[in-house]
Amino acid sequence: MKKKVLILSGGISKERLISLDTGLQVANELKKNGYKVKISEPNNNLQKNIKNFKPGIIFNALHGQFGEDGYIQSLLDRYKIPYTHSGVLASAIAMDKEISKKIFLKNKINTPKYFTYSYDIKNADLIKKIKKKLKFPVVVKPLNEGSSVNVYICNEKNIFRILYSIKQYKKVMIEEFIGGREIQVAIMGNKKLGAIELKPKRKFYDYKAKYNSSAKTEHIIPVDLPKNKLNQVLSMSLKAHKLIGCKGVTRSDFKFENGKFYLLEINTQPGMTKLSLVPEIAAFKGISFIKLIEWILKDATTKK
Ligand SMILES: Nc1ncnc2c1ncn2[C@@H]1O[C@H](COP(=O)(O)OP(=O)(O)O)[C@@H](O)[C@H]1O
Ligand SMILES: [Mg+2]
């Protein structure tokens, strides 16, 4: 008999809608293939749903805060039911762009130069610091968000308007802007799965470029790179995945400029709709959507 799968999706992060989409598509695919499926929000009903449905496994289709950052994982650990993707610690580390960058740097994985800003120095001093350490334009981003939510490219003129519009984060990252190409890599269980290049028509790969088909971001697979370069970026991803102790499938986001790759971040719960990047890379490698989902479920039953 095939397993009963409880799919966690929705949640309260800014990526709620993407998560609902991931959850629904994974659910449909599993149902089509004979699984018993229940979708649950990670709210007060979760315990009741688990008790009544008695899932053999939980597919975590949440994205962002509370779903991808170790919180829900620590709760799930207490139920002693296997759940997909990374465990508490790896999820927490990968979600925090500052901590993960420190690990990348310590281990010679190239990542854009940065510093964090806590709204604690004078405006003029911040401008001086940026000019000294990074130079304009810079990228301003939250430390623990996803889907390009509140990521901005800033110049000297608009940076304070932007910084104050996202003051709710209290601490943000100011990062050197890297031009060039956008390449993302999927890792599947300590193996290099493959890469894809994104060519957004917009200023950068922002929320609309990611999810709005009318924004017409071009997906290029296979990526046009010499073999050694392709292998280099795949190896950087695998190294990051292993260093942070990730499990299952991860997706790492890179910029590629002047022959150099820059790792922006590693995602422990990448989007899993049929049109998402990891399923697209998998399909290119001959792994169908259901095979990918089944692999993720199977991997969940091995130790985190
Ligand atoms: N340092 C940077 N230089 C150039 N573009 C960047 C930089 N940082 C982020 N971006 C752009 O913003 C997008 C989202 O940034 P990322 O760090 O991956 O955050 P998120 O977790 O929101 O996906 C990237 O895919 C890229 O298009
Ligand atoms: Mg990203």
PDB file of C-alpha atoms in Angstrom, residues 61-289:
ATOM      1  CA  ALA A  61       5.636  22.497   0.891  1.00  0.00           C
ATOM      2  CA  LEU A  62       6.025  25.643   2.982  1.00  0.00           C
ATOM      3  CA  HIS A  63       8.330  28.446   1.920  1.00  0.00           C
ATOM      4  CA  GLY A  64       9.909  31.264   3.869  1.00  0.00           C
ATOM      5  CA  GLN A  65       9.607  32.253   7.496  1.00  0.00           C
ATOM      6  CA  PHE A  66       8.336  29.602   9.944  1.00  0.00           C
ATOM      7  CA  GLY A  67       8.168  26.973   7.167  1.00  0.00           C
ATOM      8  CA  GLU A  68      11.694  26.886   5.774  1.00  0.00           C
ATOM      9  CA  ASP A  69      13.719  28.240   8.666  1.00  0.00           C
ATOM     10  CA  GLY A  70      13.720  25.474  11.261  1.00  0.00           C
ATOM     11  CA  TYR A  71      10.595  26.490  13.221  1.00  0.00           C
ATOM     12  CA  ILE A  72       8.128  24.038  11.727  1.00  0.00           C
ATOM     13  CA  GLN A  73      10.880  21.438  11.442  1.00  0.00           C
ATOM     14  CA  SER A  74      11.434  21.522  15.210  1.00  0.00           C
ATOM     15  CA  LEU A  75       7.703  21.048  15.727  1.00  0.00           C
ATOM     16  CA  LEU A  76       7.618  18.147  13.256  1.00  0.00           C
ATOM     17  CA  ASP A  77      10.560  16.479  15.025  1.00  0.00           C
ATOM     18  CA  ARG A  78       8.315  16.128  18.074  1.00  0.00           C
ATOM     19  CA  TYR A  79       5.668  14.210  16.121  1.00  0.00           C
ATOM     20  CA  LYS A  80       8.283  11.654  15.089  1.00  0.00           C
ATOM     21  CA  ILE A  81       6.830  11.468  11.574  1.00  0.00           C
ATOM     22  CA  PRO A  82       9.362  11.731   8.751  1.00  0.00           C
ATOM     23  CA  TYR A  83       9.176  15.045   6.898  1.00  0.00           C
ATOM     24  CA  THR A  84      10.778  16.144   3.652  1.00  0.00           C
ATOM     25  CA  HIS A  85      13.766  18.426   3.033  1.00  0.00           C
ATOM     26  CA  SER A  86      16.307  19.685   5.567  1.00  0.00           C
ATOM     27  CA  GLY A  87      16.151  19.420   9.334  1.00  0.00           C
ATOM     28  CA  VAL A  88      16.083  22.179  11.959  1.00  0.00           C
ATOM     29  CA  LEU A  89      19.674  23.345  11.923  1.00  0.00           C
ATOM     30  CA  ALA A  90      20.352  23.294   8.182  1.00  0.00           C
ATOM     31  CA  SER A  91      17.034  25.022   7.512  1.00  0.00           C
ATOM     32  CA  ALA A  92      17.820  27.765  10.015  1.00  0.00           C
ATOM     33  CA  ILE A  93      21.330  28.320   8.696  1.00  0.00           C
ATOM     34  CA  ALA A  94      20.341  28.353   5.028  1.00  0.00           C
ATOM     35  CA  MET A  95      17.467  30.755   5.669  1.00  0.00           C
ATOM     36  CA  ASP A  96      19.780  33.275   7.296  1.00  0.00           C
ATOM     37  CA  LYS A  97      21.673  34.978   4.497  1.00  0.00           C
ATOM     38  CA  GLU A  98      24.263  36.435   6.867  1.00  0.00           C
ATOM     39  CA  ILE A  99      25.136  33.202   8.677  1.00  0.00           C
ATOM     40  CA  SER A 100      25.196  31.191   5.468  1.00  0.00           C
ATOM     41  CA  LYS A 101      27.441  33.756   3.780  1.00  0.00           C
ATOM     42  CA  LYS A 102      29.867  33.535   6.686  1.00  0.00           C
ATOM     43  CA  ILE A 103      30.014  29.786   6.116  1.00  0.00           C
ATOM     44  CA  PHE A 104      30.510  30.264   2.351  1.00  0.00           C
ATOM     45  CA  LEU A 105      33.352  32.728   2.931  1.00  0.00           C
ATOM     46  CA  LYS A 106      35.064  30.599   5.558  1.00  0.00           C
ATOM     47  CA  ASN A 107      35.044  27.736   3.045  1.00  0.00           C
ATOM     48  CA  LYS A 108      36.174  29.724   0.015  1.00  0.00           C
ATOM     49  CA  ILE A 109      32.842  29.725  -1.777  1.00  0.00           C
ATOM     50  CA  ASN A 110      32.695  33.020  -3.620  1.00  0.00           C
ATOM     51  CA  THR A 111      29.788  35.269  -2.624  1.00  0.00           C
ATOM     52  CA  PRO A 112      29.207  39.011  -3.167  1.00  0.00           C
ATOM     53  CA  LYS A 113      30.842  41.365  -0.656  1.00  0.00           C
ATOM     54  CA  TYR A 114      28.396  42.659   1.935  1.00  0.00           C
ATOM     55  CA  PHE A 115      27.802  44.119   5.318  1.00  0.00           C
ATOM     56  CA  THR A 116      24.699  44.271   7.468  1.00  0.00           C
ATOM     57  CA  TYR A 117      22.949  47.467   8.490  1.00  0.00           C
ATOM     58  CA  SER A 118      20.828  47.878  11.611  1.00  0.00           C
ATOM     59  CA  TYR A 119      19.635  51.474  11.138  1.00  0.00           C
ATOM     60  CA  ASP A 120      22.273  52.497  13.651  1.00  0.00           C
ATOM     61  CA  ILE A 121      24.689  54.744  11.774  1.00  0.00           C
ATOM     62  CA  LYS A 122      24.236  58.195  10.287  1.00  0.00           C
ATOM     63  CA  ASN A 123      23.106  58.389   6.663  1.00  0.00           C
ATOM     64  CA  ALA A 124      26.247  60.199   5.563  1.00  0.00           C
ATOM     65  CA  ASP A 125      28.400  57.580   7.260  1.00  0.00           C
ATOM     66  CA  LEU A 126      26.496  54.785   5.557  1.00  0.00           C
ATOM     67  CA  ILE A 127      27.106  56.364   2.156  1.00  0.00           C
ATOM     68  CA  LYS A 128      30.806  56.652   2.993  1.00  0.00           C
ATOM     69  CA  LYS A 129      30.926  53.033   4.119  1.00  0.00           C
ATOM     70  CA  ILE A 130      29.227  51.816   0.942  1.00  0.00           C
ATOM     71  CA  LYS A 131      31.614  53.805  -1.245  1.00  0.00           C
ATOM     72  CA  LYS A 132      34.590  52.474   0.665  1.00  0.00           C
ATOM     73  CA  LYS A 133      33.568  48.820   0.909  1.00  0.00           C
ATOM     74  CA  LEU A 134      31.201  48.109  -1.987  1.00  0.00           C
ATOM     75  CA  LYS A 135      30.458  51.062  -4.298  1.00  0.00           C
ATOM     76  CA  PHE A 136      27.084  51.830  -5.906  1.00  0.00           C
ATOM     77  CA  PRO A 137      24.758  50.334  -7.073  1.00  0.00           C
ATOM     78  CA  VAL A 138      24.196  47.941  -4.178  1.00  0.00           C
ATOM     79  CA  VAL A 139      21.566  45.325  -3.456  1.00  0.00           C
ATOM     80  CA  VAL A 140      19.549  45.731  -0.273  1.00  0.00           C
ATOM     81  CA  LYS A 141      17.753  42.636   1.003  1.00  0.00           C
ATOM     82  CA  PRO A 142      16.240  41.121   4.147  1.00  0.00           C
ATOM     83  CA  LEU A 143      18.312  38.411   5.846  1.00  0.00           C
ATOM     84  CA  ASN A 144      15.554  35.821   5.982  1.00  0.00           C
ATOM     85  CA  GLU A 145      13.063  36.305   3.202  1.00  0.00           C
ATOM     86  CA  GLY A 146      12.625  34.614  -0.195  1.00  0.00           C
ATOM     87  CA  SER A 147      11.130  34.961  -3.684  1.00  0.00           C
ATOM     88  CA  SER A 148      12.944  38.302  -4.037  1.00  0.00           C
ATOM     89  CA  VAL A 149      10.509  39.854  -1.563  1.00  0.00           C
ATOM     90  CA  ASN A 150      11.942  43.223  -0.523  1.00  0.00           C
ATOM     91  CA  VAL A 151      15.113  42.805  -2.566  1.00  0.00           C
ATOM     92  CA  TYR A 152      16.092  46.125  -4.184  1.00  0.00           C
ATOM     93  CA  ILE A 153      18.864  47.442  -6.349  1.00  0.00           C
ATOM     94  CA  CYS A 154      19.786  50.841  -4.912  1.00  0.00           C
ATOM     95  CA  ASN A 155      21.751  53.870  -5.929  1.00  0.00           C
ATOM     96  CA  GLU A 156      22.914  56.755  -3.804  1.00  0.00           C
ATOM     97  CA  LYS A 157      19.698  58.672  -4.516  1.00  0.00           C
ATOM     98  CA  ASN A 158      17.081  56.078  -3.563  1.00  0.00           C
ATOM     99  CA  ILE A 159      18.814  53.987  -0.913  1.00  0.00           C
ATOM    100  CA  PHE A 160      17.390  55.741   2.148  1.00  0.00           C
ATOM    101  CA  ARG A 161      13.850  55.714   0.824  1.00  0.00           C
ATOM    102  CA  ILE A 162      14.210  51.960   0.309  1.00  0.00           C
ATOM    103  CA  LEU A 163      15.977  51.280   3.592  1.00  0.00           C
ATOM    104  CA  TYR A 164      13.239  53.091   5.509  1.00  0.00           C
ATOM    105  CA  SER A 165      10.479  51.331   3.588  1.00  0.00           C
ATOM    106  CA  ILE A 166      11.755  47.991   4.941  1.00  0.00           C
ATOM    107  CA  LYS A 167      12.691  49.149   8.412  1.00  0.00           C
ATOM    108  CA  GLN A 168      10.461  46.454   9.903  1.00  0.00           C
ATOM    109  CA  TYR A 169      13.303  43.951   9.401  1.00  0.00           C
ATOM    110  CA  LYS A 170      15.499  45.960  11.821  1.00  0.00           C
ATOM    111  CA  LYS A 171      18.601  44.469  10.216  1.00  0.00           C
ATOM    112  CA  VAL A 172      19.173  44.115   6.468  1.00  0.00           C
ATOM    113  CA  MET A 173      21.979  43.114   4.147  1.00  0.00           C
ATOM    114  CA  ILE A 174      23.713  45.585   1.861  1.00  0.00           C
ATOM    115  CA  GLU A 175      25.486  43.664  -0.857  1.00  0.00           C
ATOM    116  CA  GLU A 176      27.709  44.467  -3.794  1.00  0.00           C
ATOM    117  CA  PHE A 177      25.704  44.386  -7.049  1.00  0.00           C
ATOM    118  CA  ILE A 178      26.897  41.702  -9.466  1.00  0.00           C
ATOM    119  CA  GLY A 179      25.874  42.120 -13.092  1.00  0.00           C
ATOM    120  CA  GLY A 180      26.107  39.341 -15.628  1.00  0.00           C
ATOM    121  CA  ARG A 181      24.155  36.121 -15.850  1.00  0.00           C
ATOM    122  CA  GLU A 182      21.729  34.458 -13.426  1.00  0.00           C
ATOM    123  CA  ILE A 183      22.285  30.727 -12.952  1.00  0.00           C
ATOM    124  CA  GLN A 184      20.617  28.366 -10.502  1.00  0.00           C
ATOM    125  CA  VAL A 185      21.682  24.857  -9.584  1.00  0.00           C
ATOM    126  CA  ALA A 186      19.730  21.935  -8.176  1.00  0.00           C
ATOM    127  CA  ILE A 187      21.258  19.357  -5.834  1.00  0.00           C
ATOM    128  CA  MET A 188      19.463  16.111  -5.175  1.00  0.00           C
ATOM    129  CA  GLY A 189      20.690  14.102  -2.213  1.00  0.00           C
ATOM    130  CA  ASN A 190      24.392  14.919  -2.340  1.00  0.00           C
ATOM    131  CA  LYS A 191      24.406  14.654  -6.140  1.00  0.00           C
ATOM    132  CA  LYS A 192      24.672  17.415  -8.718  1.00  0.00           C
ATOM    133  CA  LEU A 193      21.410  17.390 -10.612  1.00  0.00           C
ATOM    134  CA  GLY A 194      21.907  20.264 -13.033  1.00  0.00           C
ATOM    135  CA  ALA A 195      21.713  23.978 -13.765  1.00  0.00           C
ATOM    136  CA  ILE A 196      19.386  26.426 -15.447  1.00  0.00           C
ATOM    137  CA  GLU A 197      19.895  30.001 -16.617  1.00  0.00           C
ATOM    138  CA  LEU A 198      17.268  32.696 -16.167  1.00  0.00           C
ATOM    139  CA  LYS A 199      17.068  35.708 -18.421  1.00  0.00           C
ATOM    140  CA  PRO A 200      14.588  38.108 -16.873  1.00  0.00           C
ATOM    141  CA  LYS A 201      13.185  40.863 -19.058  1.00  0.00           C
ATOM    142  CA  ARG A 202      12.846  42.959 -15.937  1.00  0.00           C
ATOM    143  CA  LYS A 203      15.637  44.822 -14.146  1.00  0.00           C
ATOM    144  CA  PHE A 204      16.454  41.675 -12.199  1.00  0.00           C
ATOM    145  CA  TYR A 205      14.928  38.321 -11.246  1.00  0.00           C
ATOM    146  CA  ASP A 206      12.353  39.885  -8.940  1.00  0.00           C
ATOM    147  CA  TYR A 207       9.017  38.509  -7.689  1.00  0.00           C
ATOM    148  CA  LYS A 208       7.173  39.293 -10.909  1.00  0.00           C
ATOM    149  CA  ALA A 209       9.944  37.882 -13.081  1.00  0.00           C
ATOM    150  CA  LYS A 210       9.730  34.695 -11.011  1.00  0.00           C
ATOM    151  CA  TYR A 211       5.978  34.124 -10.911  1.00  0.00           C
ATOM    152  CA  ASN A 212       4.250  36.266 -13.483  1.00  0.00           C
ATOM    153  CA  SER A 213       4.327  34.475 -16.812  1.00  0.00           C
ATOM    154  CA  SER A 214       3.573  37.767 -18.572  1.00  0.00           C
ATOM    155  CA  ALA A 215       6.980  39.021 -17.360  1.00  0.00           C
ATOM    156  CA  LYS A 216       8.389  36.441 -19.785  1.00  0.00           C
ATOM    157  CA  THR A 217      11.583  35.411 -18.017  1.00  0.00           C
ATOM    158  CA  GLU A 218      13.448  33.118 -20.368  1.00  0.00           C
ATOM    159  CA  HIS A 219      14.540  29.737 -18.956  1.00  0.00           C
ATOM    160  CA  ILE A 220      17.603  28.310 -20.639  1.00  0.00           C
ATOM    161  CA  ILE A 221      18.507  24.666 -20.237  1.00  0.00           C
ATOM    162  CA  PRO A 222      21.066  23.319 -20.870  1.00  0.00           C
ATOM    163  CA  VAL A 223      23.079  26.334 -19.733  1.00  0.00           C
ATOM    164  CA  ASP A 224      25.565  27.514 -22.315  1.00  0.00           C
ATOM    165  CA  LEU A 225      28.802  27.190 -20.337  1.00  0.00           C
ATOM    166  CA  PRO A 226      32.068  25.364 -21.019  1.00  0.00           C
ATOM    167  CA  LYS A 227      32.117  21.982 -19.303  1.00  0.00           C
ATOM    168  CA  ASN A 228      34.656  22.994 -16.679  1.00  0.00           C
ATOM    169  CA  LYS A 229      32.684  26.115 -15.760  1.00  0.00           C
ATOM    170  CA  LEU A 230      29.448  24.185 -15.499  1.00  0.00           C
ATOM    171  CA  ASN A 231      31.129  21.665 -13.282  1.00  0.00           C
ATOM    172  CA  GLN A 232      32.566  24.478 -11.173  1.00  0.00           C
ATOM    173  CA  VAL A 233      29.155  25.951 -10.369  1.00  0.00           C
ATOM    174  CA  LEU A 234      27.652  22.508  -9.737  1.00  0.00           C
ATOM    175  CA  SER A 235      30.510  21.738  -7.349  1.00  0.00           C
ATOM    176  CA  MET A 236      30.054  25.046  -5.510  1.00  0.00           C
ATOM    177  CA  SER A 237      26.391  24.149  -4.949  1.00  0.00           C
ATOM    178  CA  LEU A 238      27.143  20.664  -3.745  1.00  0.00           C
ATOM    179  CA  LYS A 239      29.805  22.020  -1.393  1.00  0.00           C
ATOM    180  CA  ALA A 240      27.356  24.558   0.079  1.00  0.00           C
ATOM    181  CA  HIS A 241      24.644  21.887   0.395  1.00  0.00           C
ATOM    182  CA  LYS A 242      27.009  19.576   2.276  1.00  0.00           C
ATOM    183  CA  LEU A 243      28.616  22.272   4.442  1.00  0.00           C
ATOM    184  CA  ILE A 244      25.264  23.456   5.726  1.00  0.00           C
ATOM    185  CA  GLY A 245      24.099  19.878   6.192  1.00  0.00           C
ATOM    186  CA  CYS A 246      21.114  20.104   3.867  1.00  0.00           C
ATOM    187  CA  LYS A 247      18.982  17.128   2.935  1.00  0.00           C
ATOM    188  CA  GLY A 248      16.825  16.197  -0.004  1.00  0.00           C
ATOM    189  CA  VAL A 249      16.684  18.711  -2.788  1.00  0.00           C
ATOM    190  CA  THR A 250      18.199  22.209  -2.615  1.00  0.00           C
ATOM    191  CA  ARG A 251      18.541  25.006  -5.135  1.00  0.00           C
ATOM    192  CA  SER A 252      21.392  27.491  -5.076  1.00  0.00           C
ATOM    193  CA  ASP A 253      21.203  30.911  -6.725  1.00  0.00           C
ATOM    194  CA  PHE A 254      24.242  32.326  -8.480  1.00  0.00           C
ATOM    195  CA  LYS A 255      25.347  35.348 -10.461  1.00  0.00           C
ATOM    196  CA  PHE A 256      28.060  34.803 -13.064  1.00  0.00           C
ATOM    197  CA  GLU A 257      30.156  37.797 -14.084  1.00  0.00           C
ATOM    198  CA  ASN A 258      33.582  38.034 -15.719  1.00  0.00           C
ATOM    199  CA  GLY A 259      34.147  34.300 -15.479  1.00  0.00           C
ATOM    200  CA  LYS A 260      33.372  34.195 -11.755  1.00  0.00           C
ATOM    201  CA  PHE A 261      30.414  32.629  -9.952  1.00  0.00           C
ATOM    202  CA  TYR A 262      28.942  34.349  -6.914  1.00  0.00           C
ATOM    203  CA  LEU A 263      26.686  32.291  -4.647  1.00  0.00           C
ATOM    204  CA  LEU A 264      23.780  34.428  -3.441  1.00  0.00           C
ATOM    205  CA  GLU A 265      22.006  31.846  -1.305  1.00  0.00           C
ATOM    206  CA  ILE A 266      20.949  28.233  -0.921  1.00  0.00           C
ATOM    207  CA  ASN A 267      17.230  27.333  -0.718  1.00  0.00           C
ATOM    208  CA  THR A 268      16.283  24.291   1.330  1.00  0.00           C
ATOM    209  CA  GLN A 269      12.646  24.177   0.133  1.00  0.00           C
ATOM    210  CA  PRO A 270      12.698  25.256  -3.480  1.00  0.00           C
ATOM    211  CA  GLY A 271       9.408  25.809  -5.309  1.00  0.00           C
ATOM    212  CA  MET A 272       7.869  22.548  -6.454  1.00  0.00           C
ATOM    213  CA  THR A 273       5.210  23.418  -8.977  1.00  0.00           C
ATOM    214  CA  LYS A 274       5.509  21.762 -12.372  1.00  0.00           C
ATOM    215  CA  LEU A 275       6.833  25.076 -13.675  1.00  0.00           C
ATOM    216  CA  SER A 276       9.359  25.594 -10.885  1.00  0.00           C
ATOM    217  CA  LEU A 277      13.068  25.425 -11.573  1.00  0.00           C
ATOM    218  CA  VAL A 278      14.015  22.234  -9.739  1.00  0.00           C
ATOM    219  CA  PRO A 279      11.288  20.186 -11.482  1.00  0.00           C
ATOM    220  CA  GLU A 280      12.388  21.748 -14.764  1.00  0.00           C
ATOM    221  CA  ILE A 281      16.008  20.760 -14.194  1.00  0.00           C
ATOM    222  CA  ALA A 282      14.899  17.289 -13.089  1.00  0.00           C
ATOM    223  CA  ALA A 283      12.703  16.857 -16.182  1.00  0.00           C
ATOM    224  CA  PHE A 284      15.652  17.824 -18.371  1.00  0.00           C
ATOM    225  CA  LYS A 285      17.621  15.049 -16.683  1.00  0.00           C
ATOM    226  CA  GLY A 286      14.805  12.569 -17.375  1.00  0.00           C
ATOM    227  CA  ILE A 287      13.251  12.634 -13.895  1.00  0.00           C
ATOM    228  CA  SER A 288       9.502  13.198 -14.093  1.00  0.00           C
ATOM    229  CA  PHE A 289       7.597  15.314 -11.576  1.00  0.00           C
TER     230      PHE A 289
END
